[in-house]
Amino acid sequence: MELPNNPLAEGLDATRKAPPGVLVVFGASGDLTHRKLLPAIAQLSRRRLLSPTFAVVGVARTELTDDGFRELMMDAVPDAAPSWSDVVKQSRYVVGDYVDAGTFKKLASVLQEVENDLGATGNRTFYLATVPAVFEEVATGLGGVGLNRPAAPDTAVRLVIEKPFGRDLESARQLDSALHRVFSEDQIYRIDHYLGKETVQNVLALRFANAIFEPLWNRSYLDHVQITVAESLGVEGRGGFYETAGALRDIVQNHVMQVLSLTLMEPPGSIDAQGIRDEKVKALRSVLIPTLDYVKTNVVRAQYDSGWSEGIAVPAYRQERDVDPKSETETFVAMKLEVDNWRWAGVPIYIRTGKRLPKRLTEVALQFKAVPHLAFGRAETRDLRPNALVLRIQPDEGVALRFGAKVPGQAFTVRDVLMDMSYGTAFLEDPPEAYERLLLDAMVGDPTLFIRSDEVDQAWKIVDPILKAWQERAVPLAGYAAGTWGPRQAGDLMERDGPQWRTP
Ligand code: BG6
């Protein structure tokens, strides 16, 4: 249903609209385009956040005509508003190989035609929804025909790329220099879809728009921090990809590092791209780079065995399609990180992520120190734990504070209670999907929620020594039954310090 004027911008500022322009999607016949990008563009058009002067140009190797691509666009958005048909009608398709200069010449002339037809000014956003192996080819191809430069004064050309940004520190740097040969840093928008999540952005609001949390957000009050990114799904037919990635590259290097930097950072001077990204990278620079010995004792890697997921028997990772039966790829990582700065010294950060865990859940839990002296009787405080502030990133998005309260009655029994804010009940607005938010930001030219080159580099500096240690087989691969919270070693990693993993 087409909505009348404004309320459409539920969750997105209605005055913030994409300027006239064209979105060029490489990998246009692929899965990411179908599942995420086209629905997100359709949703932006439904909310009237796109200019009427807007078209998509798809590029891919798959043979398709313009009409074939238009059909694909309609199929991807079954319940689209009428405005989607207008976008679809204006859209075009270019078939070709990314190593072939001819593909880019053809693209340049199609872009010209589309812009002439629409009367568009020349703003161009190139979205690389391709495998990472061709990022460099596409960027070079674009540069070869001058598509990296603005076509007219006061127009912008931007390149959007998706993680993974490299396979390790060295390849990430190579990719960065290849991109920088063609595009300047301020033209490059590196997506981590976690930054598009409302609850991830809420870490900033919670910390820097309230007087009550930030004063406690440091070593004087916190015992430790736990970050969990748990998935109940397995590799879902993506075994081929996952074999080349593993949990460390797939989740820790990007999503976890982003959530971590927002949790650790100092208050920025202003909530803008430079203010936030400067502080995020500074925070990551304070994380101690693990040495080989550190990795041996503070990082656990594991792979799931067969087991049960939500009541259904599921196979072991090694039995999944396109997975080597002797695969050593980790589907679970747990680690302790240390942060060497004034705010965080001595507060361990425990991280765990894995596939085939009991439930899908991402959260940041700040565990406070115990009170210095409990004047109540031991029996009366048996069910009292130190305070905790839990930021539930997904699902059931919200924030919960655990504290002790007196149980009604004659005895002075104190036990844990929860003060729980849930997005679902606190707000009427529908949050925009992560891709919707990020696509609009890229077209508007707001890089705040995109990862800067120095952030990627710093995240790799933390993760790279772990990869190297694993390559040297310095850390054995543990196992865990599907549907459990990971291997025993992950529990040991934390319990030897005192605390335990939360079992949400
Ligand atoms: C992707 C990973 O980046 O994030 C996937 O490649 C993972 O393996 C996904 O399943 C998780 O995203 P979300 O938004 O479901 O937490």
XYZ file of C-alpha atoms and ligand atoms in Angstrom:
520
model
C 0.000 0.000 0.000
C 1.321 3.448 -0.929
C 1.470 5.635 2.163
C 0.499 9.290 2.232
C 3.175 11.834 2.850
C 5.230 11.684 5.922
C 4.663 8.931 8.486
C 6.306 6.759 5.918
C 9.665 7.638 7.221
C 9.152 5.442 10.272
C 12.528 5.395 11.853
C 14.221 7.336 9.065
C 14.294 11.101 8.961
C 11.792 11.985 6.237
C 13.687 15.069 5.224
C 16.677 12.934 4.482
C 16.107 11.713 0.954
C 18.389 10.286 -1.652
C 19.264 12.916 -4.259
C 18.466 12.132 -7.922
C 20.812 9.439 -9.129
C 21.512 5.917 -10.253
C 22.429 2.903 -8.146
C 24.610 0.474 -10.059
C 24.601 -3.010 -8.546
C 27.359 -5.419 -9.508
C 26.359 -9.013 -8.809
C 22.810 -8.023 -9.768
C 21.628 -11.583 -10.378
C 23.028 -12.846 -7.078
C 21.642 -13.808 -3.719
C 22.499 -10.646 -1.770
C 20.819 -8.453 -4.385
C 17.708 -10.612 -4.366
C 17.390 -11.140 -0.634
C 18.553 -7.813 0.773
C 19.252 -5.003 -1.679
C 16.173 -5.023 -3.895
C 13.748 -5.322 -0.936
C 15.616 -2.490 0.808
C 15.429 -0.231 -2.275
C 11.736 -1.066 -2.675
C 11.136 -0.146 0.946
C 12.934 3.180 0.487
C 10.744 3.881 -2.525
C 7.632 2.963 -0.525
C 8.675 5.420 2.157
C 9.291 8.007 -0.613
C 12.890 8.424 0.380
C 14.129 7.978 -3.182
C 13.999 10.718 -5.776
C 11.525 10.160 -8.653
C 14.678 10.516 -10.711
C 16.143 7.208 -9.617
C 17.014 3.974 -11.382
C 18.916 0.796 -10.748
C 21.404 -0.504 -13.274
C 22.226 -4.152 -12.681
C 25.530 -5.629 -13.840
C 26.392 -9.334 -13.763
C 27.765 -12.184 -15.800
C 24.398 -13.957 -16.021
C 22.754 -13.517 -19.451
C 19.665 -11.388 -18.906
C 17.809 -8.774 -20.898
C 16.589 -5.492 -19.427
C 13.150 -7.048 -19.154
C 14.566 -10.179 -17.548
C 16.227 -8.039 -14.894
C 13.018 -6.072 -14.365
C 11.188 -9.344 -13.781
C 13.842 -10.343 -11.288
C 13.352 -6.989 -9.511
C 9.605 -7.550 -9.285
C 10.062 -11.144 -8.060
C 12.372 -10.014 -5.259
C 9.659 -7.783 -3.790
C 6.364 -9.651 -3.951
C 4.241 -7.188 -1.972
C 5.786 -3.976 -3.287
C 4.012 -0.623 -3.414
C 3.119 0.842 -6.855
C 6.129 3.171 -6.656
C 8.369 0.106 -7.059
C 7.023 -0.482 -10.588
C 8.197 3.019 -11.526
C 11.696 2.267 -10.275
C 11.640 -1.084 -12.083
C 10.490 0.465 -15.376
C 13.406 2.905 -15.293
C 15.987 0.228 -14.522
C 18.436 -1.441 -16.922
C 20.808 -4.392 -17.065
C 24.333 -4.824 -18.395
C 25.691 -8.317 -18.941
C 29.429 -8.851 -18.935
C 32.574 -10.114 -17.328
C 34.307 -7.893 -14.800
C 37.744 -8.422 -16.353
C 36.461 -7.205 -19.710
C 36.904 -3.481 -20.359
C 33.969 -3.780 -22.785
C 31.601 -4.387 -19.843
C 32.517 -1.038 -18.331
C 32.288 0.824 -21.673
C 28.833 -0.624 -22.105
C 27.955 0.373 -18.531
C 29.153 3.933 -19.158
C 26.921 4.283 -22.198
C 23.895 2.690 -20.470
C 24.382 5.070 -17.540
C 24.433 7.974 -19.960
C 21.212 6.767 -21.593
C 19.451 6.238 -18.269
C 20.503 9.664 -17.029
C 19.423 11.344 -20.275
C 16.030 9.591 -20.132
C 15.505 10.492 -16.481
C 17.100 13.898 -16.570
C 19.338 12.718 -13.714
C 22.224 14.887 -12.662
C 24.924 12.249 -12.470
C 25.058 11.052 -8.846
C 26.237 7.479 -9.062
C 26.523 4.844 -6.354
C 28.310 1.631 -7.310
C 27.379 -1.273 -5.039
C 29.585 -4.353 -5.178
C 27.271 -7.215 -4.214
C 29.808 -9.646 -5.633
C 32.273 -12.124 -4.260
C 35.209 -10.223 -2.744
C 37.620 -11.782 -5.232
C 36.379 -9.366 -7.917
C 36.330 -6.107 -5.874
C 39.635 -5.049 -7.329
C 38.673 -5.959 -10.929
C 35.453 -3.976 -10.706
C 37.120 -0.924 -9.169
C 39.841 -1.028 -11.820
C 37.262 -1.482 -14.598
C 35.318 1.534 -13.354
C 38.483 3.606 -13.217
C 39.449 2.454 -16.728
C 36.442 4.255 -18.240
C 36.532 7.216 -15.868
C 33.437 6.154 -13.931
C 35.294 6.765 -10.668
C 35.088 10.525 -11.249
C 31.997 12.728 -11.003
C 30.242 13.100 -14.333
C 29.195 16.680 -13.620
C 29.941 19.410 -11.078
C 28.238 18.958 -7.700
C 27.586 15.268 -8.219
C 29.081 12.400 -6.297
C 30.453 8.981 -7.166
C 30.587 6.416 -4.371
C 31.686 2.825 -4.111
C 29.951 0.547 -1.609
C 31.611 -2.726 -0.677
C 30.633 -5.533 1.633
C 32.781 -7.467 4.045
C 34.978 -9.477 4.035
C 37.607 -6.799 3.495
C 40.510 -9.142 2.883
C 41.331 -12.540 4.380
C 44.035 -11.278 6.726
C 45.925 -8.087 7.488
C 48.125 -8.311 4.406
C 45.381 -9.027 1.876
C 43.184 -6.339 3.485
C 45.966 -3.826 2.930
C 46.424 -4.980 -0.655
C 42.716 -4.577 -1.299
C 42.763 -1.144 0.259
C 45.628 0.066 -1.889
C 43.963 -1.369 -5.002
C 40.756 0.513 -4.191
C 42.643 3.668 -3.308
C 44.371 3.624 -6.695
C 40.946 4.308 -8.201
C 38.740 5.815 -5.480
C 39.564 8.221 -2.686
C 38.809 7.137 0.886
C 35.853 9.495 1.139
C 34.250 7.788 -1.868
C 34.494 4.309 -0.299
C 31.630 3.068 1.879
C 32.482 -0.218 3.619
C 29.359 -1.937 4.875
C 29.045 -3.953 8.039
C 25.329 -4.575 8.300
C 25.585 -4.672 12.129
C 26.076 -0.901 12.079
C 22.709 -0.616 10.325
C 20.969 -2.288 13.259
C 19.031 0.121 15.466
C 20.206 -1.557 18.636
C 23.847 -1.275 17.661
C 23.342 2.450 17.087
C 21.544 2.557 20.425
C 24.815 1.749 22.178
C 25.739 5.355 21.367
C 22.406 6.747 22.548
C 22.446 4.767 25.768
C 25.970 5.794 26.607
C 26.083 9.383 25.450
C 22.522 10.666 25.865
C 22.106 9.595 29.482
C 23.755 10.800 32.639
C 23.336 7.577 34.601
C 25.253 4.961 32.617
C 28.459 6.594 31.459
C 29.824 7.397 34.951
C 29.691 3.662 35.728
C 31.050 2.551 32.363
C 34.633 1.951 33.464
C 37.106 -0.070 35.512
C 35.972 1.387 38.837
C 32.572 -0.274 38.596
C 32.769 -3.004 35.979
C 34.060 -6.488 36.618
C 34.037 -7.617 32.999
C 32.151 -7.402 29.713
C 30.647 -10.303 27.744
C 29.820 -10.005 24.063
C 27.834 -12.865 22.571
C 26.892 -13.303 18.916
C 25.066 -16.624 18.851
C 23.274 -18.238 15.934
C 21.125 -21.348 16.075
C 21.466 -21.906 12.331
C 24.270 -23.928 10.779
C 25.941 -22.915 7.528
C 22.661 -23.088 5.569
C 23.997 -24.335 2.243
C 26.885 -21.815 2.346
C 29.435 -24.501 3.207
C 31.648 -23.574 0.251
C 31.914 -19.965 1.417
C 32.184 -20.851 5.089
C 35.094 -23.211 4.455
C 37.087 -20.185 3.296
C 35.965 -18.018 6.212
C 35.252 -19.573 9.629
C 33.753 -17.752 12.600
C 36.789 -15.540 13.222
C 36.744 -13.971 9.761
C 32.978 -14.173 9.284
C 31.869 -12.579 12.564
C 34.707 -11.536 14.898
C 36.837 -9.432 12.529
C 33.849 -7.305 11.546
C 30.581 -7.530 13.496
C 32.146 -8.200 16.892
C 34.879 -5.592 16.412
C 32.257 -2.994 15.511
C 30.121 -3.721 18.553
C 33.270 -3.820 20.673
C 34.523 -0.443 19.454
C 31.175 1.211 20.195
C 31.220 -0.316 23.668
C 34.771 0.767 24.438
C 34.994 4.179 22.763
C 35.233 7.523 24.530
C 32.474 10.113 24.048
C 32.950 11.788 20.665
C 32.961 15.572 20.315
C 30.033 15.236 17.948
C 27.914 12.393 16.634
C 29.166 12.641 13.094
C 31.287 10.530 10.805
C 34.639 11.866 11.893
C 33.783 12.204 15.586
C 32.511 8.648 15.894
C 34.994 6.926 13.642
C 37.991 8.654 15.245
C 36.907 7.422 18.670
C 36.111 3.903 17.422
C 39.525 3.466 15.908
C 41.194 4.912 19.006
C 39.328 2.353 21.121
C 40.457 -0.526 18.895
C 44.029 0.730 19.143
C 43.844 0.215 22.901
C 43.008 -3.474 22.568
C 46.133 -5.510 23.261
C 47.388 -7.298 20.168
C 47.507 -10.985 21.091
C 50.893 -12.712 21.044
C 51.269 -16.387 20.162
C 51.405 -17.345 23.849
C 48.387 -15.203 24.586
C 46.387 -16.884 21.811
C 47.300 -20.334 23.147
C 45.724 -19.611 26.508
C 43.029 -17.055 25.755
C 41.392 -18.090 22.509
C 39.266 -21.189 21.957
C 38.217 -22.458 18.564
C 35.742 -25.227 17.954
C 33.543 -26.896 15.386
C 30.038 -28.274 15.832
C 29.300 -31.921 15.864
C 25.903 -33.437 15.203
C 23.226 -32.625 17.750
C 19.832 -31.022 18.171
C 18.718 -27.628 17.010
C 15.320 -26.448 18.183
C 14.097 -30.029 18.518
C 15.441 -31.239 15.171
C 18.392 -33.584 14.739
C 21.100 -31.793 12.740
C 24.314 -33.054 11.143
C 27.877 -32.217 12.107
C 29.599 -29.345 10.273
C 31.801 -31.850 8.458
C 28.705 -33.509 7.024
C 27.294 -30.270 5.593
C 27.155 -29.803 1.808
C 30.387 -28.448 0.256
C 32.347 -28.968 3.477
C 35.523 -31.040 3.558
C 34.844 -34.151 5.705
C 38.174 -33.408 7.425
C 37.584 -29.677 7.677
C 39.421 -27.781 10.399
C 37.294 -24.649 9.954
C 36.023 -23.218 13.222
C 32.295 -22.583 13.667
C 32.797 -21.239 17.199
C 35.294 -18.849 18.767
C 35.598 -17.697 22.363
C 38.286 -15.336 23.561
C 39.350 -12.942 26.211
C 40.650 -9.542 25.139
C 42.417 -6.989 27.285
C 42.245 -3.266 26.840
C 45.151 -1.090 27.740
C 43.784 2.326 28.573
C 42.668 4.468 31.491
C 38.998 3.467 31.294
C 39.323 -0.261 30.701
C 42.598 -1.485 32.236
C 41.912 -4.676 34.180
C 38.391 -5.214 32.786
C 38.497 -8.378 30.664
C 36.315 -8.502 27.584
C 35.001 -11.997 26.874
C 33.728 -12.675 23.380
C 31.982 -15.727 21.988
C 30.316 -16.430 18.701
C 29.179 -19.587 17.019
C 26.810 -21.373 14.730
C 24.432 -24.077 15.970
C 24.244 -22.641 19.473
C 20.959 -23.037 21.377
C 19.431 -19.791 20.138
C 19.927 -16.726 17.974
C 21.061 -13.978 20.276
C 23.408 -11.021 20.160
C 24.062 -9.067 23.331
C 26.586 -6.962 25.187
C 26.501 -7.607 28.928
C 28.292 -5.322 31.355
C 28.838 -7.158 34.614
C 29.347 -4.885 37.604
C 31.601 -5.599 40.561
C 30.028 -7.094 43.640
C 29.297 -4.681 46.480
C 32.288 -4.417 48.845
C 30.360 -5.775 51.817
C 27.018 -7.581 51.962
C 25.434 -6.812 55.303
C 22.587 -9.241 54.715
C 22.677 -12.874 55.750
C 24.197 -15.418 53.391
C 20.986 -17.419 53.090
C 18.993 -14.241 52.439
C 21.211 -13.264 49.501
C 21.641 -16.709 47.960
C 19.820 -15.584 44.788
C 21.544 -12.236 44.503
C 24.183 -11.699 41.835
C 26.198 -8.580 41.035
C 24.393 -6.005 38.908
C 24.398 -6.378 35.145
C 23.389 -4.111 32.298
C 22.497 -6.072 29.192
C 22.121 -4.537 25.750
C 20.073 -6.979 23.709
C 21.051 -6.332 20.105
C 18.761 -9.047 18.724
C 16.213 -10.569 18.815
C 13.775 -9.117 21.385
C 15.727 -5.870 21.134
C 16.046 -3.932 24.358
C 18.048 -3.072 27.448
C 17.812 -4.789 30.812
C 19.261 -3.868 34.173
C 19.631 -6.549 36.825
C 19.659 -5.439 40.428
C 18.754 -6.742 43.873
C 15.375 -6.091 45.491
C 13.845 -7.150 48.768
C 11.501 -10.085 48.473
C 8.198 -9.100 50.156
C 7.827 -10.797 53.542
C 9.126 -10.864 57.095
C 12.640 -12.001 56.210
C 15.206 -9.646 54.672
C 15.731 -11.730 51.578
C 17.239 -9.947 48.601
C 17.206 -11.389 45.126
C 17.728 -10.396 41.498
C 15.050 -8.565 39.570
C 15.112 -7.132 36.046
C 14.207 -3.701 34.842
C 13.552 -4.370 31.209
C 13.061 -1.978 28.300
C 11.884 -3.568 25.097
C 11.906 -1.773 21.728
C 8.724 -3.569 20.731
C 6.703 -1.926 23.485
C 8.614 1.330 24.001
C 8.279 2.577 20.410
C 5.563 2.510 17.795
C 7.956 3.145 14.934
C 8.993 0.248 12.749
C 12.761 0.208 12.650
C 14.188 0.294 9.127
C 16.036 -2.811 7.979
C 19.813 -2.495 8.267
C 20.280 -2.461 4.479
C 17.604 0.157 4.018
C 19.322 2.467 6.435
C 22.774 1.884 4.992
C 21.755 2.198 1.345
C 20.105 5.523 2.009
C 23.125 6.734 3.982
C 25.428 5.791 1.100
C 23.267 7.593 -1.467
C 22.933 10.656 0.780
C 26.689 10.578 1.377
C 26.732 10.036 5.141
C 29.628 7.726 6.036
C 29.015 7.651 9.824
C 27.826 4.042 9.834
C 30.451 2.770 7.402
C 33.869 1.479 8.328
C 36.878 3.613 7.591
C 40.055 2.127 6.198
C 42.007 2.593 9.455
C 39.271 0.788 11.424
C 39.458 -2.250 9.146
C 43.223 -2.236 9.501
C 43.120 -2.067 13.290
C 40.501 -4.828 13.541
C 42.725 -7.040 11.399
C 45.738 -6.233 13.596
C 43.859 -7.793 16.524
C 42.560 -10.802 14.598
C 45.545 -11.558 12.380
C 47.833 -13.007 15.115
C 45.015 -15.393 16.052
C 44.731 -16.596 12.456
C 48.504 -17.008 12.279
C 48.572 -19.010 15.507
C 45.859 -21.285 14.180
C 47.669 -21.741 10.893
C 50.677 -22.889 12.897
C 48.292 -25.324 14.631
C 49.175 -23.795 17.981
C 45.565 -24.078 19.154
C 43.728 -27.393 18.876
C 40.253 -27.455 17.349
C 37.703 -28.411 20.017
C 34.253 -29.862 19.346
C 30.766 -29.161 20.663
C 27.430 -30.783 20.113
C 25.086 -28.742 17.932
C 22.509 -27.030 20.117
C 24.864 -26.412 23.067
C 26.691 -23.252 24.169
C 30.027 -24.378 22.759
C 32.905 -26.521 24.034
C 33.938 -27.026 27.652
C 37.120 -25.048 26.924
C 35.045 -21.888 26.402
C 33.635 -22.286 29.908
C 37.103 -22.960 31.328
C 38.480 -19.825 29.648
C 36.200 -17.687 31.758
C 35.762 -19.754 34.879
C 39.471 -19.787 35.613
C 39.138 -15.993 36.075
C 36.050 -16.365 38.277
C 32.975 -15.407 36.252
C 30.787 -17.591 34.074
C 29.168 -17.123 30.672
C 25.632 -15.930 30.884
C 23.034 -18.462 29.818
C 20.411 -16.151 28.420
C 26.908 -12.401 8.087
C 27.633 -13.719 8.128
O 27.820 -11.350 7.945
O 26.179 -12.223 9.299
C 26.656 -14.858 8.358
O 28.322 -13.925 6.904
C 25.821 -14.594 9.590
O 27.355 -16.097 8.506
C 25.196 -13.209 9.522
O 24.813 -15.585 9.660
C 24.505 -12.858 10.815
O 23.782 -11.675 10.633
P 22.516 -11.353 11.557
O 22.079 -9.999 11.093
O 21.518 -12.426 11.300
O 23.016 -11.367 12.963
